[in-house]
Every structure is written in structure tokens, then in C-alpha cells.
Amino acid sequence: MIRVLVWWLVTMMAVHSASAEVKEYTWEVEYKFWWPDCKESIVMAINGKFPGPTIEADAGDNVTIHVVNKLSTEGVVIHWHGIHQKGTPWADGAAGVTQCPINPGETFTYSFIVDKPGTYFYHGHYGMQRSAGLYGMMIVKSPNERLKYDEEFSLLLSDWWHQSIHAQELALSSAPMRWIGEPQSLLINGRGQFNCSQAAYLTNGNNQCTFKENDQCAPHTLRVEPNKVYRLRIASTTALVSLNLAIDEHELEVVEADGNYVTPFNVSDIDIYSGDTYSVLLRTNGSISGKYWISVGVRGRKPNTAQALTMLNYVKSPETDRPANHPPATPQWDDFVRSKSFTDKIFAVEGTLSPPEKSDIQLILLNTQNKIGNYTKWAINNVSLTVPVTPYLGSIKYGLKTAEHLKSPAKMFTMDNYDIMKPPANPNTIKGSGIYSLASGKVVDVILQNANVLNKIDSEIHPWHLHGHDFWVLGYGDGKFKPGVDENTYNLKNPPLRNTVVLYPYGWTALRFVTDNPGVWFFHCHIEPHLHMGMGVLFAEAVDQIDKSKIPHEAFGCGLTREWLIKQARP
Amino acid sequence: MIRVLVWWLVTMMAVHSASAEVKEYTWEVEYKFWWPDCKESIVMAINGKFPGPTIEADAGDNVTIHVVNKLSTEGVVIHWHGIHQKGTPWADGAAGVTQCPINPGETFTYSFIVDKPGTYFYHGHYGMQRSAGLYGMMIVKSPNERLKYDEEFSLLLSDWWHQSIHAQELALSSAPMRWIGEPQSLLINGRGQFNCSQAAYLTNGNNQCTFKENDQCAPHTLRVEPNKVYRLRIASTTALVSLNLAIDEHELEVVEADGNYVTPFNVSDIDIYSGDTYSVLLRTNGSISGKYWISVGVRGRKPNTAQALTMLNYVKSPETDRPANHPPATPQWDDFVRSKSFTDKIFAVEGTLSPPEKSDIQLILLNTQNKIGNYTKWAINNVSLTVPVTPYLGSIKYGLKTAEHLKSPAKMFTMDNYDIMKPPANPNTIKGSGIYSLASGKVVDVILQNANVLNKIDSEIHPWHLHGHDFWVLGYGDGKFKPGVDENTYNLKNPPLRNTVVLYPYGWTALRFVTDNPGVWFFHCHIEPHLHMGMGVLFAEAVDQIDKSKIPHEAFGCGLTREWLIKQARP
């Protein structure tokens, strides 16, 4: 199995190694006043811009980013979402896992290979800094691109709150917990409109948006020519909501998911969960003056946020014209049958590496909403993740043994005793760092098991994201996973490779990966408040094979790694 | 001279050394929702309380505080305002000067001797965290207290904004600068009232405050008995405003300023600048049921903030009664003649060490409001302070030579060429770390010179605070200091010893100290936004006499000290 995988990777990378370049950037991260949704807020900007700059590289390139922390009192890190970091686990940018936060005034250099063409993004991974706007697109191209298209556009989707992340973090961490509520706006490429609609003219609404030139909230329209093929690269870095995107009178052909080609299929609209990326092909019609609404709306939770809109403008459409049709309606938020029918259409493209037929390790991870005292937490198999102060990769490098690193949650919950359809009978949980140690060369199955929340009859959507890997999505099911039975329903033929997968309410999701990437990898719900409240685990993978000498000291200097460094300095 | 000083210090400390204790506390610093002025805000709390706990110790005691950073993403430090830190310069708690900020999740231990009885306080000294509410009282008592009084009260005064410090910092650091405006409220012991007045019943106002039990904004009244003497310990940790405190129908006898006894004098009210502490004796009258307003109002800048009020309640006054008299009016904000007449009454008590008659070094520090590009800055002799990323004390410990540490501003500005009465003709300034190196055993005079601001005809009040020292306040003057002439007006007989001194608009203030405390000491305007905008310098004092081995490594691990530690760890 491993031999096959290595062959596949080597083949993929060899294509580009001859022309590999170094893409080097210096990024200053700081707060800035900004008008993401026409209301002034404070965003976390990179080099003075929100969203941050788009990285464009070719597969096989080295990307080197010098991140300068220009914040006043806060640390910062940046995670490169979807990049495997083979051989560079210290560059994954997960605070408390792979590195210490970069201190104010300091610079940390990320340097890694982008090994696979596809659509990626990057974002803050410390506190709730992603939600403050620390994100941007990352596009990895290939000179041997198999998709045929004329041009491409990027659509980076996010949700936006008017409350500061500091207030949000405190609210979520307070006892009793205060929920942050639904976002005030949805943003397309960092641009949304609060308290007005671009399409109010169609509904006799009186809040028609008007924009001045250079307004930071003015939408970027997609300008297209007739009878061409456009690749739309779509990524969702939402903090909370699941999204649906549709373009009036245009079908979308889904061709890529999370940096992996999929068997193409046509849809009228696509669901996008936080952490997902997709490429869809858009074929323009023969019109030369059409204007159509592109709508992005909330799914998966009862929406209280207006659709984000931008326009698809054909090349000769008059500037002052507006689309005659309404924006596409977002499908009913709780039509999960519809949601599942979308997910069920996603298969790997022919030629994609198939999963091993059997797994060596099976983890069944039950998520529950729990309490620690008066604090509300999320937990996995009854352990609520507290991101360690001492980055685990630093503990490995320096051989630090600490209690916090030794606690592992159970490999599965007690299947017989837990009723996933009801609020937890015993909602008490414990804090921990949720570390699972995984040996090298193993086939690991993870079954994510959803359940009812704490105080009402409800179960929420959780999109789970794995660092350092793609995994095969073997299947989804309703209700409680039945070990020894439900494995038989797995798709082992053409399961899609992804780095993010949705877990539906009251359901389970099964995924498989091979421990071929030594490192410490975060695996967590990509909903920022859920992660903040403990919904994640860590995979300490093949740590005996990590080349400790290649982990730079510069990644450390906090917690016990600071104590270790100090100890070396003592006479 | 030095011998005399040493004798004096030894004598002072010997009194208490026999009974010296260790006062040890563990403090967790975190944000908390709070209602300081009856409107919900976020405060920086210690052990869940705002303001932080009052430290009570006896002169000679060791105070040991384990500060645990429970913030999510921000560093933190605590400065012990007025404590000299003899032999413990690393415990002064000035981020970027004496230590690195304590990282989230980490603990740093301050341990120092409180060598002198008096009234002190502590506060955050990183970013604008003082303004977020990170402060509390510190009272050092003496078994041989020379003052006679029956009981004592503490009044910790502050100003409060509804805008978060993160937004305030960004506003001040933006181009163009956005001024934070006047505070929304004044607080007495962390309690104020926004949008209502306790004394509205006297003015037919319709915003009479009403309180529920345990309201965090309900005033703490001072409950007194007739014909007794009360010591009021007053400290101002305002971010911006100068204050005046008065008690209806009660005179105040000023007896202590900044931890030093002064020749007692009576006043109807006292001015208190940010960074000042005073003790006043309050003699209650024969009433057993009187109720009187204590008012705290803004002086020194055009006020736009209501007085803070609390009550002086005699022991048998009925609970439901309210004072019949109006709260004392705060004197006209710009009556600087009155302000100066207060300052001019402050003399050291007999027996206080007199200053040396001559100085070895004279620094004339002109403060100007300047520009760097479109950024508005404050500068001293044309250098706007940027607090270093690498703490200067760490550079000394590890022998680090860096450009940022070698730039010293001029010892004086070019006296002939600068018109302090007009906006600066050339407002350009440069950034620097403003370090003056001072040899051991020198008598240093500093003349603070005020000037006109940038864009209008105006000059502001600046209360300057010196770390690591008391200094003698030799005199004040109007207009431009005349070297060789104005020195003749100095009071060398009984100048008060202080750690904070006011600089009046368009005036100068002269102070003297002896370099007998090896360390690196901040000297800065105590107005938080002014310091944030560069208004300060650093004194690197007798650094050859610092016992580097006694500076704990634990104070460092940021900037170049992190690089140094890493270098030691390399094979």
C-alpha cells in the first residue's frame, strides 16, 4: 500500500520538479479599519489589504512567506489549509500544535512545497483570528492542467460579525456561555452589504445599495465573454455558517474538491461548508449583454443573514443595467436530503488512488456538547480540547514529557450506552489536549458521530478538517454508526479525496487515511466557535520518523519549549 | 553624596527588616464582562475582579506575585508603580524594557522588596492594557507610621471608555490618527455611572441613578464616625485626564505624595494627575448623621465627562437620606494658576533627604507633537519612542548589540531655534528607542519642556513618571527654560520627592535624581495614548553594575533574546 502511495506522489511531483520555483513574500499582519460590509469594522489585514493577497504558484514550487507580526500585543500564526506539509510539519501554522504564536514585532518564516495543483486558502489559526479576517486564497496551478477552460475567477466566501473577535471569544468562554449569534453579513472576496441589498429594486425594497468608487464593500463583478468556459475557484473560510452558491440561469460543473479532481457533475447550485474548496466550470451562453445575479446564502442553520450577491456581467452589458431576474433563492436551510444528494454526487475522478481495502485502526469520535462547571464546551469522546500552551511538535523536538500530552481520549465511545438522539444524560466533560498517537504506515479509519446538543432537541452540522492529509470519504449515514455493519456500506471504489468533510445532524461520516506524513496534525471542526469551545483532536503521527533536526528552533520559545531553551542557556 | 543616600536608605529599611515577611499571591489575568459605569464593557480582571486586589504589605516585606496569563492571544505584564526595584530591575514590569510580555498560558513571577511605606498602585504596562482596567492599589504600611489617624480608605481613580483598547490603539496608530476623545466615565474604585447621576435629585435632572444590590457600578460609600481622623489614600491611574477631588464641607490635609511624606498643608480640594498618589487626612466633624458628596472631576483638559461621585456617610445617617448639598464643583479646567498654586504647596517633610547641590548631567527634553508620514506622533528631542521588541535589560544580560539600542536622542534641543509657543515649523520626527545611558553615581537633572501642539494653538498637560526612582522636584516655570538662569530658581532646600510630576502647558519642570539604582528605567508621560504615540525615553542607568546573573532568563524569550536562547541550544 505504502509503496503504491509513494509511487503516486513521486509521479505527481516529478511532472513539475524541473521547473520548480521559489515564491517568496513578506507579509505584515496588522489590524486596520475596514468596511467589509459597508459598515466600519476592524479587520486583520495583510500588507494593508483585506482579504490577504492571493498566492499563485505551480505544483512543486516552494512557497516561502515571512510573516511579520505588526500587532500590538497579540501573537499570530497562519495555517496553509489543504497543504500537506510533507517534511515540513513545523510549517503547518497551527498555534500550540506545530509552533508557538509569532510574538509582536517578530518574524517567522514558513517555507513549504505545494505538491498538488488545486484550490486552497490560508487563514489565522490562533484564538479566533480567522474570524477577524486573517485569510486569503492560495491557487496552485499545473502546466499540465487536465481541465479545459478559458479563464478563471476566485470566490473566497466568509461570514462577518460586527462584534470584535475579542468580545466573541470572551462571550463563548464566559459562564454562562453567550452565543455569538448569526453573522451580520456574508462576504464574497471580503465584500458584503449590511443593511442594504443590491437587488432591492426587484422587491420594491427601499434599501437599495449604492456604492461610491473604491468602496471597500462594493462587489467585484465577474466580467465574462459569451460561449467561453470559466473556472470558478470557490473556498469557504466562514467562521460559522454553511453556504450555497448559485448563478442565475447557469449550471455549474463540479470538477475539483479540496485540491482533488472529482468526476465532473452538473448542478444548479453547490453547497460549501467551512473549510471546503471547489472548482466549478461555468459555461457562458451566447448572450453578449446578459447580467445575472450570483447569490451566496446560508444553509445548515436557520439563517438570519442576507444573501451575499455579486453579478455575472457579459462583456457588452450596459454599465447601468441591472439583472432582470431575481437572485437565485438559496435552498431551504434544513433540507438535508438535498444537502446529502449533493455530497453523494462527489466521486474521485478516474485514476485517483483508491483507498486500502482494510483499516488497521478505527476511531469512533462522538461529538457532544457538554459542561465543565458552568462553562459550555464541545467534546470528543468526552474530552474537550484545550489547545496546549506548549506546541506538541516542540515537545517532540525537545523530548518534553508533560501530563497534558499524555492524556488520550478513548478510541471510541461506549456505543451501547449513548443515545445520540437525546441531550446528553451526563453532560460533564473534562479538558484535555486530545492527542491520539498513530504509528507510521497504518490505515486509519475515523468515524465522526454526531449527536444531539445540550439543551434542546437539535443536532448541528460540523465540517471537519484534517491538517497534513487528504482522506478518502468512505461514506455517510444516518443515526448511530453500527460497527461491523456500516463498514459494509463504504465506497472503496471511487471515494473522493478531501481535507474537509461534513458531518450531518444525527449522522455519521467515515473517512480513511494512511499515516504516511510524520507530524502532529490538527483534526477539528472548522466552525471557529466550535473549535474554540473544544471540538477537535490532535493526531501525533509517526513521530518517531520526524527528523527533529529539521524542525527549526524558531518555531518555539513559549511554554515548556521556552523553559527548555532557557535551561540550555544556564551555565 | 552617595554615602549619605546609602546611609539614609539603610536606616529606612533597617527599621523593618526584623519583621519582614513574604507576601505571596497568584494572580490570573483575563478579560471579563463587567459593568464599571453601569454599561456593560470588557475589563481586564485579576482573579475575576475589577479593579485587581489591593496589595497590603509592610515596608521591608518581599512581595511575590505569580502572574498567570489567562488571556487568549495577548501578552501581559504588570508594573509596580512607585516601587524602586533596587536589585530587581527585571521585576519592574515594563514590556520591551525590563522583560518580555508573559505569553498566554505562561506564568511569570515578580519578586521584590517594598522598601518604603506609602501609597502605590500597580498596572498593566503593555499596549494600552492599563486603560483596559488592569490595575489595583498597593499599600505599604509601617509599624512606625508617623501619621496619626484612626482608619483609612483607598480611592483608586480612573477614566473609562466604552471603546475597546484594541480599537483605541488602532485609532491612535492609524493614518490619519483618530483621537479617542474624552472618557465616557470617571471611576472611583472601579465604579462610575454613565448616563445617570447620583445627584440628579438636586438638579431636577431626570437621570437619577438607581442601583440594585451587587451592581458593579454602585458606589462604595465611605462610612465614618464623628470626630475621627481618616487617611484617604488616593491614586490616579487615568489613561488621559487630570482630576480634582473634593469632599463637601471637609478640608483635606495633604500628608503624602507618591510614597513620600510632605509638609502637611490644608486644601479644600486636590489636583491629581495620572500616576500621582496622595494621602490626605480627613477630620470628621461632630455630626453623627451627615451625608456629603465626594466629587471627582476633570481638570487640565476641557471636560466632557461627568463627575464621579460617592458619599461620605456618617455612621448614623439614615440609609435612605441623600446629601442636602450639591456635590463640590470641580474648579475651572483651565485655571492653571490655581493648579500651580496647589503644586507650589508641596514640600518635603522635614528630615527628608535633600538633593545634591549640583548636577553632573543636564537633559533638556522638549516634547513635541510631530508627524512620521501621515502618522501623528509625540517625540522627545525629535525622537518618537518605539518600545523595543527586545527588552533592553535582556540585551544587557546577553550582551546583544543592536542598532535600535544605540540611538540616543540629543541631550537637549537647540534652544535658540525652537519657538515653543507655535506649532512646530518642521513637524517631522524619527522613530527610536530613546535610550540615554547614565553612569553610576551621577546627579542628573531633567528639564521637561512643554510646547505647542501640532495643528492648533494649544499646549497640553503631561504628567511624567519615572520608574526605579523618586526624584526631587526642583521647580516649575512658564515659557522656555533658560539654561544658566532658571537653575537659580530651583528649590534645593525642601523639594518634594516624587515619582510623577506634572508639566504644565507651555512651561517647564525641573527634577533631579541620583543614578544609584542600576537598571533600565522607563521615563514617560503617564497619559496612555501619549506614551502609545511615542512620548517617553529610557534611562540605561549604571548598567555596568547590574548583576546580570541575577536577572532571570525567565524574563526573556522574545525578539533577539529569543534568538540568543535558540543560539545556545544549537549543537
Tab-separated table of N, CA, C and O in Angstrom, chain A residues 31-33 35 40 42 72-75 103-106 126-127 129 166-167 169-171 174 178 389 553-554 556-559 562 564-566 568-570, chain B residues 31-33 35 40 42 72-75 103-106 126-127 129 166-167 169-171 174 178 389 553-554 556-559 562 564-566 568-570:
chain	number	residue	atom	x	y	z
A	31	TYR	N	-3.920	45.049	12.411
A	31	TYR	CA	-5.321	45.456	12.355
A	31	TYR	C	-5.453	46.711	11.501
A	31	TYR	O	-4.530	47.526	11.424
A	32	LYS	N	-6.619	46.858	10.910
A	32	LYS	CA	-6.882	48.022	10.081
A	32	LYS	C	-8.386	48.301	10.117
A	32	LYS	O	-9.188	47.384	10.199
A	33	PHE	N	-8.741	49.576	10.075
A	33	PHE	CA	-10.154	49.902	9.896
A	33	PHE	C	-10.548	49.535	8.468
A	33	PHE	O	-9.792	49.775	7.524
A	35	TRP	N	-14.223	48.438	5.787
A	35	TRP	CA	-15.670	48.469	5.602
A	35	TRP	C	-16.096	47.220	4.832
A	35	TRP	O	-16.542	47.305	3.693
A	40	GLU	N	-18.182	50.227	9.129
A	40	GLU	CA	-16.778	50.184	9.544
A	40	GLU	C	-16.550	49.155	10.643
A	40	GLU	O	-17.301	49.082	11.607
A	42	ILE	N	-13.062	46.506	12.299
A	42	ILE	CA	-11.618	46.321	12.364
A	42	ILE	C	-11.310	44.943	11.797
A	42	ILE	O	-11.871	43.946	12.262
A	72	SER	N	-0.109	44.792	18.106
A	72	SER	CA	0.418	45.464	19.291
A	72	SER	C	0.758	44.495	20.422
A	72	SER	O	1.848	44.552	20.994
A	73	THR	N	-0.154	43.612	20.748
A	73	THR	CA	0.040	42.773	21.928
A	73	THR	C	-0.301	41.303	21.680
A	73	THR	O	-0.183	40.498	22.598
A	74	GLU	N	-0.701	40.956	20.467
A	74	GLU	CA	-1.186	39.604	20.188
A	74	GLU	C	-0.215	38.800	19.350
A	74	GLU	O	0.366	39.328	18.403
A	75	GLY	N	-0.118	37.523	19.640
A	75	GLY	CA	0.600	36.615	18.775
A	75	GLY	C	-0.205	36.319	17.521
A	75	GLY	O	-1.389	36.664	17.421
A	103	ASN	N	5.469	36.261	18.135
A	103	ASN	CA	5.287	37.409	19.038
A	103	ASN	C	5.205	38.721	18.265
A	103	ASN	O	5.777	38.844	17.181
A	104	PRO	N	4.549	39.719	18.841
A	104	PRO	CA	4.540	41.042	18.217
A	104	PRO	C	5.963	41.516	17.935
A	104	PRO	O	6.859	41.359	18.776
A	105	GLY	N	6.167	42.047	16.759
A	105	GLY	CA	7.486	42.559	16.381
A	105	GLY	C	8.398	41.516	15.788
A	105	GLY	O	9.451	41.848	15.245
A	106	GLU	N	8.023	40.244	15.884
A	106	GLU	CA	8.879	39.179	15.376
A	106	GLU	C	8.416	38.707	14.000
A	106	GLU	O	7.291	38.965	13.586
A	126	TYR	N	-5.070	30.938	15.425
A	126	TYR	CA	-4.749	31.245	16.825
A	126	TYR	C	-5.920	32.053	17.353
A	126	TYR	O	-6.341	33.026	16.706
A	127	GLY	N	-6.428	31.656	18.533
A	127	GLY	CA	-7.637	32.321	19.013
A	127	GLY	C	-8.694	32.248	17.923
A	127	GLY	O	-8.858	31.203	17.280
A	129	GLN	N	-8.671	34.368	15.231
A	129	GLN	CA	-8.166	35.367	14.287
A	129	GLN	C	-8.627	35.135	12.849
A	129	GLN	O	-8.643	36.069	12.052
A	166	HIS	N	-12.367	39.631	19.995
A	166	HIS	CA	-12.041	39.577	21.426
A	166	HIS	C	-13.324	39.444	22.247
A	166	HIS	O	-13.398	38.660	23.190
A	167	ALA	N	-14.318	40.211	21.859
A	167	ALA	CA	-15.600	40.118	22.562
A	167	ALA	C	-16.258	38.763	22.286
A	167	ALA	O	-16.851	38.159	23.184
A	169	GLU	N	-14.734	35.886	21.582
A	169	GLU	CA	-14.015	34.847	22.337
A	169	GLU	C	-14.441	34.851	23.795
A	169	GLU	O	-14.649	33.798	24.394
A	170	LEU	N	-14.522	36.070	24.352
A	170	LEU	CA	-14.904	36.175	25.752
A	170	LEU	C	-16.325	35.659	25.962
A	170	LEU	O	-16.599	34.927	26.922
A	171	ALA	N	-17.211	36.023	25.037
A	171	ALA	CA	-18.605	35.592	25.156
A	171	ALA	C	-18.693	34.063	25.176
A	171	ALA	O	-19.373	33.476	26.017
A	174	SER	N	-17.332	32.558	28.451
A	174	SER	CA	-17.921	33.008	29.716
A	174	SER	C	-18.851	31.941	30.284
A	174	SER	O	-19.306	31.051	29.579
A	178	ARG	N	-22.192	32.877	26.236
A	178	ARG	CA	-23.069	33.720	25.425
A	178	ARG	C	-22.810	33.402	23.962
A	178	ARG	O	-21.685	33.549	23.490
A	389	VAL	N	-0.431	25.009	25.578
A	389	VAL	CA	0.454	26.166	25.600
A	389	VAL	C	1.790	25.800	24.947
A	389	VAL	O	2.388	26.587	24.221
A	553	HIS	N	14.275	25.615	15.591
A	553	HIS	CA	14.047	26.172	16.926
A	553	HIS	C	13.129	27.402	16.863
A	553	HIS	O	12.412	27.695	17.799
A	554	GLU	N	13.228	28.102	15.739
A	554	GLU	CA	12.489	29.368	15.615
A	554	GLU	C	10.988	29.187	15.756
A	554	GLU	O	10.266	30.159	15.982
A	556	PHE	N	9.661	27.780	18.131
A	556	PHE	CA	9.331	27.613	19.552
A	556	PHE	C	9.857	28.769	20.415
A	556	PHE	O	10.435	29.720	19.907
A	557	GLY	N	9.625	28.637	21.704
A	557	GLY	CA	10.012	29.689	22.646
A	557	GLY	C	8.825	30.121	23.489
A	557	GLY	O	8.781	31.237	23.989
A	558	CYS	N	7.871	29.226	23.635
A	558	CYS	CA	6.735	29.501	24.521
A	558	CYS	C	6.512	28.259	25.379
A	558	CYS	O	6.963	27.160	25.038
A	559	GLY	N	5.842	28.449	26.492
A	559	GLY	CA	5.518	27.322	27.358
A	559	GLY	C	6.765	26.559	27.760
A	559	GLY	O	7.809	27.144	28.074
A	562	ARG	N	10.064	27.211	25.934
A	562	ARG	CA	10.833	28.346	26.443
A	562	ARG	C	11.675	27.907	27.634
A	562	ARG	O	12.864	28.223	27.721
A	564	TRP	N	12.764	24.984	28.197
A	564	TRP	CA	13.841	24.125	27.700
A	564	TRP	C	14.980	24.964	27.137
A	564	TRP	O	16.152	24.716	27.434
A	565	LEU	N	14.637	25.957	26.340
A	565	LEU	CA	15.667	26.821	25.758
A	565	LEU	C	16.452	27.524	26.866
A	565	LEU	O	17.677	27.644	26.810
A	566	ILE	N	15.729	27.993	27.878
A	566	ILE	CA	16.390	28.679	28.998
A	566	ILE	C	17.346	27.725	29.711
A	566	ILE	O	18.458	28.104	30.092
A	568	GLN	N	19.014	25.313	28.478
A	568	GLN	CA	20.260	25.149	27.708
A	568	GLN	C	21.204	26.326	27.944
A	568	GLN	O	22.417	26.204	27.830
A	569	ALA	N	20.604	27.490	28.220
A	569	ALA	CA	21.411	28.711	28.324
A	569	ALA	C	22.061	28.846	29.692
A	569	ALA	O	22.989	29.626	29.871
A	570	ARG	N	21.566	28.118	30.669
A	570	ARG	CA	22.134	28.241	32.017
A	570	ARG	C	23.555	27.714	32.028
A	570	ARG	O	23.861	26.721	31.371
B	31	TYR	N	-9.783	38.605	30.541
B	31	TYR	CA	-10.892	39.522	30.255
B	31	TYR	C	-12.158	38.999	30.911
B	31	TYR	O	-12.346	37.799	31.091
B	32	LYS	N	-13.029	39.956	31.230
B	32	LYS	CA	-14.292	39.596	31.859
B	32	LYS	C	-15.338	40.645	31.471
B	32	LYS	O	-15.000	41.823	31.321
B	33	PHE	N	-16.558	40.211	31.303
B	33	PHE	CA	-17.633	41.196	31.149
B	33	PHE	C	-17.837	41.891	32.487
B	33	PHE	O	-17.833	41.241	33.537
B	35	TRP	N	-19.481	45.818	34.448
B	35	TRP	CA	-20.316	46.996	34.319
B	35	TRP	C	-19.691	48.154	35.126
B	35	TRP	O	-20.256	48.599	36.112
B	40	GLU	N	-22.392	47.671	30.178
B	40	GLU	CA	-21.512	46.511	30.081
B	40	GLU	C	-20.310	46.777	29.182
B	40	GLU	O	-20.445	47.333	28.087
B	42	ILE	N	-15.925	45.247	28.581
B	42	ILE	CA	-14.985	44.165	28.839
B	42	ILE	C	-13.811	44.757	29.604
B	42	ILE	O	-13.205	45.728	29.147
B	72	SER	N	-6.335	35.019	25.830
B	72	SER	CA	-6.363	34.068	24.719
B	72	SER	C	-5.155	34.225	23.801
B	72	SER	O	-4.485	33.247	23.471
B	73	THR	N	-4.858	35.430	23.396
B	73	THR	CA	-3.813	35.628	22.376
B	73	THR	C	-2.855	36.771	22.696
B	73	THR	O	-1.947	37.037	21.922
B	74	GLU	N	-3.050	37.427	23.850
B	74	GLU	CA	-2.255	38.613	24.158
B	74	GLU	C	-1.252	38.362	25.272
B	74	GLU	O	-1.564	37.693	26.259
B	75	GLY	N	-0.084	38.980	25.144
B	75	GLY	CA	0.868	39.009	26.241
B	75	GLY	C	0.405	39.972	27.321
B	75	GLY	O	-0.544	40.737	27.137
B	103	ASN	N	3.634	35.291	27.901
B	103	ASN	CA	2.792	34.683	26.860
B	103	ASN	C	1.514	34.094	27.453
B	103	ASN	O	1.492	33.678	28.615
B	104	PRO	N	0.458	34.007	26.644
B	104	PRO	CA	-0.756	33.323	27.104
B	104	PRO	C	-0.434	31.924	27.618
B	104	PRO	O	0.350	31.196	26.995
B	105	GLY	N	-0.992	31.603	28.752
B	105	GLY	CA	-0.779	30.278	29.334
B	105	GLY	C	0.444	30.183	30.214
B	105	GLY	O	0.625	29.199	30.921
B	106	GLU	N	1.302	31.200	30.179
B	106	GLU	CA	2.523	31.151	30.971
B	106	GLU	C	2.373	31.945	32.268
B	106	GLU	O	1.475	32.772	32.424
B	126	TYR	N	1.748	47.216	28.936
B	126	TYR	CA	1.955	46.627	27.618
B	126	TYR	C	0.775	47.071	26.771
B	126	TYR	O	-0.383	46.929	27.200
B	127	GLY	N	1.066	47.590	25.568
B	127	GLY	CA	-0.019	48.148	24.771
B	127	GLY	C	-0.754	49.168	25.620
B	127	GLY	O	-0.128	49.972	26.325
B	129	GLN	N	-3.047	48.222	27.984
B	129	GLN	CA	-3.787	47.341	28.896
B	129	GLN	C	-4.137	48.006	30.221
B	129	GLN	O	-5.074	47.579	30.896
B	166	HIS	N	-8.342	47.742	22.013
B	166	HIS	CA	-7.826	47.344	20.698
B	166	HIS	C	-8.234	48.372	19.651
B	166	HIS	O	-7.442	48.776	18.804
B	167	ALA	N	-9.474	48.805	19.724
B	167	ALA	CA	-9.941	49.829	18.786
B	167	ALA	C	-9.246	51.166	19.072
B	167	ALA	O	-8.880	51.892	18.150
B	169	GLU	N	-6.230	51.627	20.392
B	169	GLU	CA	-4.843	51.543	19.922
B	169	GLU	C	-4.778	51.720	18.416
B	169	GLU	O	-3.905	52.430	17.893
B	170	LEU	N	-5.695	51.037	17.724
B	170	LEU	CA	-5.694	51.130	16.264
B	170	LEU	C	-5.999	52.560	15.824
B	170	LEU	O	-5.350	53.091	14.919
B	171	ALA	N	-6.963	53.189	16.499
B	171	ALA	CA	-7.331	54.560	16.138
B	171	ALA	C	-6.128	55.489	16.267
B	171	ALA	O	-5.836	56.289	15.374
B	174	SER	N	-3.478	54.870	13.536
B	174	SER	CA	-3.889	54.954	12.138
B	174	SER	C	-3.405	56.253	11.502
B	174	SER	O	-3.063	57.207	12.183
B	178	ARG	N	-6.815	58.902	14.651
B	178	ARG	CA	-8.162	59.231	15.151
B	178	ARG	C	-8.055	59.373	16.650
B	178	ARG	O	-7.674	58.417	17.338
B	389	VAL	N	11.192	45.660	20.675
B	389	VAL	CA	10.725	44.276	20.708
B	389	VAL	C	11.611	43.469	21.665
B	389	VAL	O	11.130	42.624	22.412
B	553	HIS	N	16.554	34.449	33.397
B	553	HIS	CA	16.253	34.153	31.987
B	553	HIS	C	14.752	34.207	31.728
B	553	HIS	O	14.311	34.514	30.633
B	554	GLU	N	13.987	33.846	32.746
B	554	GLU	CA	12.533	33.739	32.574
B	554	GLU	C	11.897	35.057	32.142
B	554	GLU	O	10.751	35.081	31.680
B	556	PHE	N	12.823	36.688	29.729
B	556	PHE	CA	13.069	36.887	28.297
B	556	PHE	C	12.584	35.719	27.446
B	556	PHE	O	12.018	34.767	27.953
B	557	GLY	N	12.840	35.847	26.145
B	557	GLY	CA	12.382	34.821	25.204
B	557	GLY	C	11.573	35.452	24.086
B	557	GLY	O	10.748	34.786	23.468
B	558	CYS	N	11.812	36.740	23.820
B	558	CYS	CA	11.171	37.418	22.694
B	558	CYS	C	12.241	38.205	21.956
B	558	CYS	O	13.311	38.491	22.502
B	559	GLY	N	11.957	38.538	20.722
B	559	GLY	CA	12.892	39.339	19.931
B	559	GLY	C	14.266	38.694	19.893
B	559	GLY	O	14.409	37.476	19.740
B	562	ARG	N	15.145	35.821	22.272
B	562	ARG	CA	14.726	34.500	21.818
B	562	ARG	C	15.789	33.929	20.884
B	562	ARG	O	16.173	32.766	21.006
B	564	TRP	N	18.867	34.645	20.890
B	564	TRP	CA	20.044	34.308	21.697
B	564	TRP	C	19.863	32.957	22.381
B	564	TRP	O	20.753	32.106	22.362
B	565	LEU	N	18.698	32.769	22.968
B	565	LEU	CA	18.424	31.498	23.646
B	565	LEU	C	18.496	30.338	22.657
B	565	LEU	O	19.049	29.275	22.953
B	566	ILE	N	17.957	30.543	21.477
B	566	ILE	CA	17.992	29.497	20.453
B	566	ILE	C	19.427	29.174	20.056
B	566	ILE	O	19.795	28.008	19.879
B	568	GLN	N	22.030	29.317	21.863
B	568	GLN	CA	22.673	28.481	22.889
B	568	GLN	C	22.277	27.017	22.732
B	568	GLN	O	23.017	26.110	23.109
B	569	ALA	N	21.068	26.824	22.211
B	569	ALA	CA	20.540	25.457	22.138
B	569	ALA	C	21.067	24.697	20.929
B	569	ALA	O	20.986	23.479	20.872
B	570	ARG	N	21.598	25.414	19.970
B	570	ARG	CA	22.076	24.738	18.762
B	570	ARG	C	23.296	23.891	19.082
B	570	ARG	O	24.130	24.288	19.883
